[in-house]
Every structure is written in structure tokens, then in C-alpha cells.
Short mmCIF file of C-alpha atoms and ligand atoms in Angstrom, two decimals:
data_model
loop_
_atom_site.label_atom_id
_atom_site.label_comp_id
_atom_site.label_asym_id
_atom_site.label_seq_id
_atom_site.Cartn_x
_atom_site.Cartn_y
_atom_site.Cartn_z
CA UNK A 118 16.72 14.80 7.07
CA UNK A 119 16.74 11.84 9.51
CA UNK A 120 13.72 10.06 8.68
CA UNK A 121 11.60 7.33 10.49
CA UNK A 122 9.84 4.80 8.07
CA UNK A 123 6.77 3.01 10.05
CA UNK A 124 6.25 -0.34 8.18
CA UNK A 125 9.10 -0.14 5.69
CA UNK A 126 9.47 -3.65 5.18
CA UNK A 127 6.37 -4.37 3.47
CA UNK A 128 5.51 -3.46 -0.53
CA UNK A 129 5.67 0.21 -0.67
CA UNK A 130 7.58 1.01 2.46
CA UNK A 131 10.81 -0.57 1.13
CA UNK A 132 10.55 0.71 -2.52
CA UNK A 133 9.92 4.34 -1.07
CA UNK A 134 13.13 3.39 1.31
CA UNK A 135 15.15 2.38 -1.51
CA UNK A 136 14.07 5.57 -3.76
CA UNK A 137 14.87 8.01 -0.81
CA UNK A 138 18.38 6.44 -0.21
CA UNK A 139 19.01 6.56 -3.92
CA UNK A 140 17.84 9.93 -4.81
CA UNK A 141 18.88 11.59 -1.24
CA UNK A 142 22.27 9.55 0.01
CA UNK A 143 22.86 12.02 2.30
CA UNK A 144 19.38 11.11 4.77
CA UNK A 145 19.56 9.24 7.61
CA UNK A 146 16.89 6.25 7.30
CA UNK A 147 15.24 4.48 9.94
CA UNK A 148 13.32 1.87 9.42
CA UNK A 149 10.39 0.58 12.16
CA UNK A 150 8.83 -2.13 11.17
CA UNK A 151 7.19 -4.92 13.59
CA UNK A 152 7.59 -7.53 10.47
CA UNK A 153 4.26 -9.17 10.37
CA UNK A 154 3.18 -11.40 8.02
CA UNK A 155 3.26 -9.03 5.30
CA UNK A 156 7.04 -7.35 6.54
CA UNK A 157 10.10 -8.56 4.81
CA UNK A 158 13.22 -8.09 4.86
CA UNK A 159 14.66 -9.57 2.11
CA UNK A 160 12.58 -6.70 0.08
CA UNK A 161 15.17 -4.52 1.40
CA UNK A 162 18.47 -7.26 0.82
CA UNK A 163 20.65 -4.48 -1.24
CA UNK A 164 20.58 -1.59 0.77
CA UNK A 165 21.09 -3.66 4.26
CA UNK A 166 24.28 -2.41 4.52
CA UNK A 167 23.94 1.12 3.76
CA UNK A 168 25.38 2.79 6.31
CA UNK A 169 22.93 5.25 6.07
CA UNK A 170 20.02 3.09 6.68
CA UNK A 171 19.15 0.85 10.13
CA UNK A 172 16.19 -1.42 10.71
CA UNK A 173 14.48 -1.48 14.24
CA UNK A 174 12.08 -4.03 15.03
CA UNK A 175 8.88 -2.61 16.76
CA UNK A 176 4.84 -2.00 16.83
CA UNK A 177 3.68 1.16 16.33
CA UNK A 178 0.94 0.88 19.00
CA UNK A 179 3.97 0.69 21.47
CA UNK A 180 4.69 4.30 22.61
CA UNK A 181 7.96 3.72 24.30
CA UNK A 182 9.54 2.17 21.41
CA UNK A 183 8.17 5.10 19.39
CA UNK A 184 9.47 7.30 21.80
CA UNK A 185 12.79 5.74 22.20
CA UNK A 186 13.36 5.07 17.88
CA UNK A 187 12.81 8.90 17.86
CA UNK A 188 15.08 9.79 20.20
CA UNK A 189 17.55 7.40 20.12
CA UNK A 190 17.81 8.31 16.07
CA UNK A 191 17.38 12.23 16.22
CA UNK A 192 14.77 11.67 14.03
CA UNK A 193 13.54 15.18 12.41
CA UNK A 194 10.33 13.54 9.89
CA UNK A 195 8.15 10.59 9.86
CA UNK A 196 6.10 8.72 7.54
CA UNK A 197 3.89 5.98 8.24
CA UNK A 198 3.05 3.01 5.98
CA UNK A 199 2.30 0.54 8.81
CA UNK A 200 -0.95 -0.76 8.79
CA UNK A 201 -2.81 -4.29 8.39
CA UNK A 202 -3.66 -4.04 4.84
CA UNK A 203 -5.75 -6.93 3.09
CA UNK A 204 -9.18 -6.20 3.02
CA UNK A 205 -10.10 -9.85 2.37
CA UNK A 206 -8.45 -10.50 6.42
CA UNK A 207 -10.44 -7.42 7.56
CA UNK A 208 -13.44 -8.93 6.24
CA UNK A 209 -13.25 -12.73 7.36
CA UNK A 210 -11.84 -12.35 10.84
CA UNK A 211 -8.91 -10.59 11.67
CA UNK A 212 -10.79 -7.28 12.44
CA UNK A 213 -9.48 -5.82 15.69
CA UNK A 214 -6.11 -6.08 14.58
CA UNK A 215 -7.06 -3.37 11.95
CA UNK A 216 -8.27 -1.54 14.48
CA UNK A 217 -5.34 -1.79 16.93
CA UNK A 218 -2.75 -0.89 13.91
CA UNK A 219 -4.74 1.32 11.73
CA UNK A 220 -6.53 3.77 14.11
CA UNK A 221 -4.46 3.37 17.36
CA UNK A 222 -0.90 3.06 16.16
CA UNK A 223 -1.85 6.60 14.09
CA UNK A 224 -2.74 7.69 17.33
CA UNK A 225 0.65 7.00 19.38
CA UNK A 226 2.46 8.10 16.39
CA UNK A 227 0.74 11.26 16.85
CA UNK A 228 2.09 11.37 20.42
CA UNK A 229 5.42 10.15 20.14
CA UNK A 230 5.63 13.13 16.85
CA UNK A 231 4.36 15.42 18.94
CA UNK A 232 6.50 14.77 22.49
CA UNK A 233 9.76 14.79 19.73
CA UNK A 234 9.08 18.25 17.99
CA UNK A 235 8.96 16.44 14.63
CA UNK A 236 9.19 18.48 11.58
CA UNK A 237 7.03 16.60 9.82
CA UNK A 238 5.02 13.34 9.38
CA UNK A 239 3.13 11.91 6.51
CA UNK A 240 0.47 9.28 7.23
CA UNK A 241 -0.02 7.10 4.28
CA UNK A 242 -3.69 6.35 3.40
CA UNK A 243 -5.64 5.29 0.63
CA UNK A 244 -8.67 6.28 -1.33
CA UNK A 245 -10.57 3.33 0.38
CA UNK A 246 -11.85 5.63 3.06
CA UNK A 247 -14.14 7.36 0.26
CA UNK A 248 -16.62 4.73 -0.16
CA UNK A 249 -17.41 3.39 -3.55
CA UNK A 250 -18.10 5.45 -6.71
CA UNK A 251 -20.78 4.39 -9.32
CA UNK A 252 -19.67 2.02 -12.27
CA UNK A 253 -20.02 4.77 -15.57
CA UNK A 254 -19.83 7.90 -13.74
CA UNK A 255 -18.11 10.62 -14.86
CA UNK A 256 -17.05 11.77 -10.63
CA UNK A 257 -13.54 11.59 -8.98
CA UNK A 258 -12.76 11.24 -5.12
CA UNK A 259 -11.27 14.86 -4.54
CA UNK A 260 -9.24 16.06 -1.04
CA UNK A 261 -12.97 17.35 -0.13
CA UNK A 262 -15.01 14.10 -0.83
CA UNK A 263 -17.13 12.52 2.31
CA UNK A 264 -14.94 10.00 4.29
CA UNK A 265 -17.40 7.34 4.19
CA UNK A 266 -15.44 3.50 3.99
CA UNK A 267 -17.46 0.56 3.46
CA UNK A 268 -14.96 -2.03 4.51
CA UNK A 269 -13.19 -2.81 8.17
CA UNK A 270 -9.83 -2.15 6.77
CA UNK A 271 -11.28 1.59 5.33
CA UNK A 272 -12.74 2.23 8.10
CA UNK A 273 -9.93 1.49 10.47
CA UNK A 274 -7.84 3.23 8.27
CA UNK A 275 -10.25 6.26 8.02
CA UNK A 276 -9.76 6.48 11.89
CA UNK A 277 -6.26 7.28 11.45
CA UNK A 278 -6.78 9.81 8.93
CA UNK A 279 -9.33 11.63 11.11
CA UNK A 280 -7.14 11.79 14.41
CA UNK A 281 -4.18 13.03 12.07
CA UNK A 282 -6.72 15.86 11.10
CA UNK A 283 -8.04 16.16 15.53
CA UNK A 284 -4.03 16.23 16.32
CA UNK A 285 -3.49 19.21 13.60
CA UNK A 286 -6.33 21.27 14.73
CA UNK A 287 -5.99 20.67 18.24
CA UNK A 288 -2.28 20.30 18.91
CA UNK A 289 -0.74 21.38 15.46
CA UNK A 290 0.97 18.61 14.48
CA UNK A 291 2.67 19.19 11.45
CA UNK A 292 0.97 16.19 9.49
CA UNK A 293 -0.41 15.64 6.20
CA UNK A 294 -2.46 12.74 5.27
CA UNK A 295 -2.11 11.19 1.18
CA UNK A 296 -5.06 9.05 0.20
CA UNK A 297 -3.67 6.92 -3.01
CA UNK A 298 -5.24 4.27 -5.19
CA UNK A 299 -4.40 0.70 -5.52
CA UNK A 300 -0.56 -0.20 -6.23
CA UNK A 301 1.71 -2.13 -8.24
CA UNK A 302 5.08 -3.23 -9.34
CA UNK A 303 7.69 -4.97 -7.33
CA UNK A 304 8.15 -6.66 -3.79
CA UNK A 305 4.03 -7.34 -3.38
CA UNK A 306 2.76 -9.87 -1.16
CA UNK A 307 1.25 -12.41 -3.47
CA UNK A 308 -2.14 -12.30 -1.39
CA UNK A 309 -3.14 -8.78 -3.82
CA UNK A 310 -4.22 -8.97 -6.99
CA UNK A 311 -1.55 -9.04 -9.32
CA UNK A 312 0.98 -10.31 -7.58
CA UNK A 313 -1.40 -13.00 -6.58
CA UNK A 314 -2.82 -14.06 -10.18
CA UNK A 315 1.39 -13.64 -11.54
CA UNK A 316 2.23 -16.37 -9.36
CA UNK A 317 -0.56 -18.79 -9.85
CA UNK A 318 -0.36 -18.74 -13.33
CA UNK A 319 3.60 -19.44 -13.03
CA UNK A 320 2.79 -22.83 -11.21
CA UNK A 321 0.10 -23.09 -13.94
CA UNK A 322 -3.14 -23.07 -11.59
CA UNK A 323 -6.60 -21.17 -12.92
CA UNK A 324 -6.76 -17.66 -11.19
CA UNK A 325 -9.86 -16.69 -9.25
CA UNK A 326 -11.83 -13.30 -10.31
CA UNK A 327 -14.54 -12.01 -7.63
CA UNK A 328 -18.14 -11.21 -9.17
CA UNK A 329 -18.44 -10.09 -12.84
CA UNK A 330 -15.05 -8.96 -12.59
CA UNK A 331 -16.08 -5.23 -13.21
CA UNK A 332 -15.19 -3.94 -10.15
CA UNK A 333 -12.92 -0.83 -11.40
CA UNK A 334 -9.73 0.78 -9.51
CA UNK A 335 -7.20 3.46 -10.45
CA UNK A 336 -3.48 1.47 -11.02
CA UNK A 337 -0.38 3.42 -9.82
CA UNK A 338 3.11 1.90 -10.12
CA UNK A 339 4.95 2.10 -6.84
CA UNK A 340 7.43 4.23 -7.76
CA UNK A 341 4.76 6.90 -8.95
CA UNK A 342 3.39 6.51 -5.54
CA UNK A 343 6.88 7.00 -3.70
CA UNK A 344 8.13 9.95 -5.73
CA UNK A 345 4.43 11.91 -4.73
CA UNK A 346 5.33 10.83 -1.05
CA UNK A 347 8.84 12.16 -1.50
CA UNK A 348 7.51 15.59 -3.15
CA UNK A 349 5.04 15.99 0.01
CA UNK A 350 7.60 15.21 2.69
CA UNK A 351 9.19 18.12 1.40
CA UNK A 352 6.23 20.42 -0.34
CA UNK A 353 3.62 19.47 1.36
CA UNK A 354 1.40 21.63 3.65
CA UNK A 355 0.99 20.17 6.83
CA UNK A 356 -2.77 19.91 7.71
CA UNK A 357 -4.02 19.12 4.19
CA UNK A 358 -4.59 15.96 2.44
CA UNK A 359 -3.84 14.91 -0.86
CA UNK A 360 -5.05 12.56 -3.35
CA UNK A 361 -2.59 10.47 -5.79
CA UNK A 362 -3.87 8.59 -8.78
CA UNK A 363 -2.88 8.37 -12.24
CA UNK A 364 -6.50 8.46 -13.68
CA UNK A 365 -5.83 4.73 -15.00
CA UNK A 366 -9.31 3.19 -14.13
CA UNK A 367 -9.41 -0.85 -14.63
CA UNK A 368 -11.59 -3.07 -13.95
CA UNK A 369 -10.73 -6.43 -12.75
CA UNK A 370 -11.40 -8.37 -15.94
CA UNK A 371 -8.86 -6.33 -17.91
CA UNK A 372 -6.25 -6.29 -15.57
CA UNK A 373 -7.18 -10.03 -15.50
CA UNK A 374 -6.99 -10.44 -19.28
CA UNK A 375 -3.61 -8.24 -20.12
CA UNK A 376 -1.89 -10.34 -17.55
CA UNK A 377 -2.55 -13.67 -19.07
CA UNK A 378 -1.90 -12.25 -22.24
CA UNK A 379 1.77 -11.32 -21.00
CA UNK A 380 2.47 -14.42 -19.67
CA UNK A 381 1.02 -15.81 -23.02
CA UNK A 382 -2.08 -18.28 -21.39
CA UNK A 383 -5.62 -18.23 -22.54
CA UNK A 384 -8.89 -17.37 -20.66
CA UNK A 385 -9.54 -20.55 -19.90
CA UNK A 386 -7.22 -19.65 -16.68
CA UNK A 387 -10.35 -17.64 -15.45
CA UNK A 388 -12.43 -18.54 -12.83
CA UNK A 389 -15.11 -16.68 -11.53
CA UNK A 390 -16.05 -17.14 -7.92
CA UNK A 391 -18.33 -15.49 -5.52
CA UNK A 392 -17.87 -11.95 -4.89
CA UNK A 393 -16.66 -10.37 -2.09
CA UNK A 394 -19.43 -9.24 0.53
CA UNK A 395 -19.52 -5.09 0.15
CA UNK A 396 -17.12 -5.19 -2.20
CA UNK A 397 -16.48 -1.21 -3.90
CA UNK A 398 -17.58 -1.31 -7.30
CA UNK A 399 -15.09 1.66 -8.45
CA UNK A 400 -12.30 4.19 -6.97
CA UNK A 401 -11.47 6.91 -9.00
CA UNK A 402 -8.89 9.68 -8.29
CA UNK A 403 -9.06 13.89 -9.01
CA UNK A 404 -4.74 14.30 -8.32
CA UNK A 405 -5.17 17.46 -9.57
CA UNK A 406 -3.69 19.10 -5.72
CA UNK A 407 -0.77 16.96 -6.05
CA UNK A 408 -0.17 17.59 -9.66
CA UNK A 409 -0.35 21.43 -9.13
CA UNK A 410 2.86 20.76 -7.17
CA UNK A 411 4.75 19.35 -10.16
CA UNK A 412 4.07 16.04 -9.46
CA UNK A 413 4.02 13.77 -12.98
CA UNK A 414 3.65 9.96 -12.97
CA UNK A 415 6.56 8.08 -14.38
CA UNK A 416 3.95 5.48 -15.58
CA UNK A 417 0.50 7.09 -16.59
CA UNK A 418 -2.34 5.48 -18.22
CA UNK A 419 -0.69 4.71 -21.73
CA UNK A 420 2.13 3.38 -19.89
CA UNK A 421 0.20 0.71 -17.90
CA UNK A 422 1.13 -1.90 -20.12
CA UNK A 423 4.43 -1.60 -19.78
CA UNK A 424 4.53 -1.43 -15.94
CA UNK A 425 2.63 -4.44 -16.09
CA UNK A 426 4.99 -6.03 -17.78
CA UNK A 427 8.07 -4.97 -16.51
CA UNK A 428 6.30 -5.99 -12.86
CA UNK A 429 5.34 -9.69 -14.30
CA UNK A 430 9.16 -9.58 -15.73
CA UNK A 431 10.27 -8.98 -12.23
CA UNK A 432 8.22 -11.83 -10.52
CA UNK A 433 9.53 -14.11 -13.35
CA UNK A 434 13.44 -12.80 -12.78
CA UNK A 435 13.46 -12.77 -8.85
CA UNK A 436 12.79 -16.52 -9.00
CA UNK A 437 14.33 -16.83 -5.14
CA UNK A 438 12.28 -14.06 -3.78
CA UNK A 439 8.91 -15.67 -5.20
CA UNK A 440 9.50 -18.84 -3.96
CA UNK A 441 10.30 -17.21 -0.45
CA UNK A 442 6.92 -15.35 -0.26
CA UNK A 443 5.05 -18.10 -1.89
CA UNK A 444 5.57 -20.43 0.67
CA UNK A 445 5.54 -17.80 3.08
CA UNK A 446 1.89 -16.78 1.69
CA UNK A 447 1.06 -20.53 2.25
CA UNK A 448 1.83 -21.26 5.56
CA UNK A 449 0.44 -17.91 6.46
CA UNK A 450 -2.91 -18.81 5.22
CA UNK A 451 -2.71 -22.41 6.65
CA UNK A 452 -2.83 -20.42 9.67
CA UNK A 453 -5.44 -17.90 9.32
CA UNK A 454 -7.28 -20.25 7.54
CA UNK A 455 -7.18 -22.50 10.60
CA UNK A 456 -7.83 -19.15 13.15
CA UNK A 457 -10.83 -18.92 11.41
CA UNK A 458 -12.06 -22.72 10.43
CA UNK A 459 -12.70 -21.42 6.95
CA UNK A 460 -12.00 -22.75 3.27
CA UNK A 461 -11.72 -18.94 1.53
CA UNK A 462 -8.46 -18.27 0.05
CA UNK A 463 -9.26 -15.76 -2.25
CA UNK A 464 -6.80 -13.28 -2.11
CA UNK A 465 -8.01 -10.41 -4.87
CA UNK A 466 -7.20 -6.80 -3.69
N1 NAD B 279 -1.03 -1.49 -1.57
C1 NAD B 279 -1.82 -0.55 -2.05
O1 NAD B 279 -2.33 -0.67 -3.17
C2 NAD B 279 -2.11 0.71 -1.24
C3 NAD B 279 -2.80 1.76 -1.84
C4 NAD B 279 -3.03 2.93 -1.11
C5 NAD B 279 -2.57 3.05 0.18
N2 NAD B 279 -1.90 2.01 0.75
C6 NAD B 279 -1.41 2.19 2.13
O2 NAD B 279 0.01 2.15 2.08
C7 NAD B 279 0.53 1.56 3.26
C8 NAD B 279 1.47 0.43 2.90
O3 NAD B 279 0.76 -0.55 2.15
P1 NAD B 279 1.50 -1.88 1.64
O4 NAD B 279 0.71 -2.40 0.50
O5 NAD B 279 2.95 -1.63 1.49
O6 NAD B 279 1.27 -2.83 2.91
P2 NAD B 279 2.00 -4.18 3.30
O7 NAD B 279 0.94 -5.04 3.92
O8 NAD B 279 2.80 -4.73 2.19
O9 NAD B 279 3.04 -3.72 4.45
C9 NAD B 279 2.64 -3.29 5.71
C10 NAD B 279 3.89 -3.23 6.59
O10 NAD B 279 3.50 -2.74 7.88
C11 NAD B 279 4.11 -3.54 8.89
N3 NAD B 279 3.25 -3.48 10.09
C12 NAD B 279 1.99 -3.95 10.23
N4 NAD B 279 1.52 -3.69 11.46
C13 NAD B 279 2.52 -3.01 12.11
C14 NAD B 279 2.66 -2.46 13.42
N5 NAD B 279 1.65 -2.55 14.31
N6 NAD B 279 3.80 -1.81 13.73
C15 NAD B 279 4.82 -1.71 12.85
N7 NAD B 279 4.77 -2.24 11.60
C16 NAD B 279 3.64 -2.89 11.25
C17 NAD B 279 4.18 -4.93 8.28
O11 NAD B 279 5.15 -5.75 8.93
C18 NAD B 279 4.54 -4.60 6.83
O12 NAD B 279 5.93 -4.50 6.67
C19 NAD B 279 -0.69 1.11 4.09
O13 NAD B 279 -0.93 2.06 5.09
C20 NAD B 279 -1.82 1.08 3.09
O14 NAD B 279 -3.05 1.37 3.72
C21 NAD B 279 -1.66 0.84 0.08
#
């Protein structure tokens, strides 16, 4: 396999690159990544010099380049994890560049796929694009729930989805399009949750919680979420979709609460603040598709703990790499911040 990686340089791009190269050292990887404020490269430090992996520096709404990484590489599959991803920019400002990434770079992916004869490309999603469930329900997002996304970043990634499904029907792409649930573990940009509330509380500041705290999501650890990608690159059925979860519903509070218990601080860290406008009150995944497959989670629900901790053990070992990011995060927000003329720096996923 010689395969493309949109976006590899950013949280789950380069630990899916660095499973692949470990568990399949005879691939070809190519990473394209236009290293926004969210790409980095030191994320990917160790395997630089693989000779079987290469980093390219491009946009994916930039058909040429697509056109030219795909040739240039003999590139037979593709899988896209490039997108503007933090809801809290989609919501305050930063809008069309959702847009341009999320919906339109799917689109010239779709192209440049299609004028290459590509085997096969996955388009990474995320159960966002359902819409919000209701807090003590006993329903599940399934692969046949209404696409109906509540926030800019959804909804701009829900336009994606949907011209993967137009390019299958119409011009049978080979694609399949994964809808997953919200992430964790190593490499995270500190402006998502627990990355985010990790690093405060290591420079000893209070952490801010949105609301009552109660909105609920399903946790996956990264690796989970790489090793379902892996199974559908080469499993998969191109033209369906497929949900991955770990049915390991949280709500904000707890995640909140077993974090400062790890890092042994009281409540008194807490802070509630405002809530987010529209903000989901709970995601919650059916993976039965993917788990007919064969697919099982290295971390399910009574694991959580321990992938917490091992994550928060991570942050606290890969002292360089934190500091790196952390003042990246800052100066990053200094200038959105400033874009925008606003005082919110809330960054809870
Ligand atoms: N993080 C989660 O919890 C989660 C859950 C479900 C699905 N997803 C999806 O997984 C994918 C990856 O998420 P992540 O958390 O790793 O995101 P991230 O923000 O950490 O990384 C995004 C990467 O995309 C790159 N990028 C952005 N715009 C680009 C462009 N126009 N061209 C090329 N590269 C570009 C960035 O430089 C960065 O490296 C996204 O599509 C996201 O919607 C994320």
C-alpha cells in the first residue's frame, strides 16, 4: 500500500501514522499536511527518518498539489483527517475556514481520488454531524441516524460526508466515511478538553467547565480509533459508513473530577463558566457495524481510567513537547483572540 495521510500532523493523524508504520513497515507513507495551527511536526519527531515515510507540505483545497502528491508518490489509498477542528473557533469567528477545509477540501480530494484511480479513501468524520441526543435516553447514533449537526464545525464537516456519499453514487468512488466520538490520549492540542484542563492544572491555574458540566460524550483512546481506521482501509466496504465508539458515555463533570483526582488536586480547581451557545447535550455511539468486523477496543469503558492516566502520565513525561504547544496554544489565541476583539478563551471540546 502507498498511502496518502491528509492532515497527519495533527492529534490523530500522526498516532494513526505512527501505528501504520509500526504494524505495516512495509507501506509507503505520505504525509500532506498544510501545518496549521493545530499541525505539528514534532508529534511525528521519531519516525522522521523512516525511510518509509515523507512529509509534503500542502492544502487540501489545492487540487494541483493533490494531484501532483498522488502522482508524484504512486499513491494507491487515501485517508483524510484534515479538517479545522475546534468547535469553540467555528463558533466565535473563524467559520468560513470550516467551510473551505471541511466541505471543499473533501470535495477536491474526491477529484484528485478519482482522476488517480485510487483504491481506496477513507474520510474521517465524527459523530458531531448527528445532532445531539437527549441526556437519560436509552438511543445510540447508528450508520442510519439523520445527519442533522447543530454546530458550524458539524455542519461543515457533514458537507464532506455527504459529497463522499454524491461522489460514490454518482462517480463510484471507492470511499467510505467513519463517524467517531470524541478522542483522547497523546499528542492533543491543549485547546480540547483534556489536554486543555492537564495542562492548566500543571501550572496550577483553576480549569473552566461549560454549563452544569453534564454535557455527556463517548471517550475513545486514539489508538482504538486508529486500529478501526486501519481495519476499514482494508475491510471496509466502500460506500458505507461506519460508526466507532466504545460505549464509554461521560459527562464533563466526571471526566473533570477523575482528572484532578489523578493529578491529586481538589475541586476547588473547578470553575464553572457560561456555557457554550448550542452546545450538544450528549453523543452516544451503536459500533455494532464496525465491531461485526472484529474490531475490539484496546481501552473500553472499564479501562477508561487507565487511559486517562497513562494520557495525563504522558503530558507530565513529555515535559519539552508541552511546553512547545503551550506556548504555541498561547500565541495562537493572542491572535485569534485579537482577529476577533474578544476575551473567550475557553477551550472545552
Ligand atoms: N479529536 C476528536 O475527538 C475527533 C473525533 C472524531 C472525529 N475527528 C475527526 O478526525 C480528524 C482529525 O482530528 P484531530 O483531532 O486530529 O484534528 P487536529 O486539529 O489535531 O489536526 C488537524 C490537522 O489537519 C491539518 N489541516 C487543517 N486544514 C488543512 C488543509 N486545508 N489542508 C491540509 N491539512 C490541513 C492541520 O494542520 C492539522 O495537522 C478531523 O477530521 C476530525 O473532524 C476528531
Amino acid at each position: 500500500m502507498k498511502l496518502l495521510v491528509c492532515g497527519g500532523a495533527g492529534f490523530i493523524g500522526s498516532n494513526f501514522i505512527r501505528h501504520m508504520l509500526q504494524t505495516y513497515p512495509e507501506y509507503t507513507i505520505v504525509n500532506f499536511d498544510k501545518l496549521t495551527y493545530a499541525g505539528n511536526l514534532d508529534n511525528l519527531k521519531d519516525v522522521a527518518d523512516n525511510p518509509k515515510y515523507k512529509f509534503v507540505q500542502g492544502d487540501i483545497t489545492d487540487l494541483n498539489a493533490l494531484n501532483a502528491v498522488m502522482k508524484d508518490n504512486g499513491i494507491t489509498h487515501v485517508i483524510n483527517f484534515a479538517a479545522e477542528t475546534h468547535v469553540d473557533r467555528s463558533i466565535h469567528g473563524g467559520t468560513k475556514d470550516f467551510v473551505l477545509t471541511n466541505t471543499l477540501g473533501v470535495q477536491m480530494i474526491l477529484d484528485a481520488v478519482r482522476a488517480n484511480n485510487i483504491e481506496r479513501f477513507l474520510n474521517v468524520s465524527t459523530d458531531e454531524v448527528y445532532g445531539s441526543l437527549k441526556l437519560g435516553e436509552n438511543t445510540y447514533f447508528t450508520e442510519k441516524t439523520p445527519v442533522w449537526p447543530n454546530m458550524p464545525y458539524a455542519a461543515a464537516k457533514a458537507g464532506g460526508d455527504l459529497m463522499c456519499n454524491a461522489y460514490f453514487v454518482t462517480h463510484k468512488v471507492p470511499v467510505i466515511v467513519t463517524h467517531c466520538s470524541n478522542n483522547y490520549g497523546p499528542y492533543q492540542f491543549p485547546e480540547k478538553l483534556i489536554p486543555f484542563f492537564v495542562f492548566k492544572l500543571l501550572k496550577g491555574e483553576k480549569v473552566p467547565v461549560y454549563g452544569d458540566g453534564l454535557n455527556v460524550r463517548d471517550w475513545i483512546h486514539v489508538i482504538d480509533h486508529s486500529k478501526a481506521l486501519d481495519l476499514l482501509l482494508h475491510k471496509g466496504t466502500p460506500g458505507e459508513v461506519y460508526n466507532i465508539g466504545v460505549d464509554n458515555e461521560r459527562n464533563n463533570l466526571e471526566i473533570t473530577k477523575m482528572i484532578l483526582n489523578l493529578m491529586g488536586v481538589g475541586e476547588d480547581k473547578i470553575e464553572y463558566i457560561q456555557d457554550r451557545p448550542g452546545h450538544d447535550r450528549r453523543y452516544a455511539i451503536d459500533a455494532s457495524k464496525i465491531t461485526s468486523l472484529g474490531w475490539r477496543p484496546d481501552y473500553p469503558r472499564e479501562k477508561f481510567e487507565q487511559g486517562l492516566k497513562e494520557t495525563i502520565e504522558w503530558y507530565k513525561t513529555n515535559t519539552q513537547w508541552v511546553e512547545n504547544i503551550w506556548q504555541k496554544k498561547h500565541d495562537e489565541m493572542n491572535k485569534f483572540q485579537e482577529s476577533l476583539g474578544t476575551e473567550d478563551e475557553n477551550g472545552t471540546a
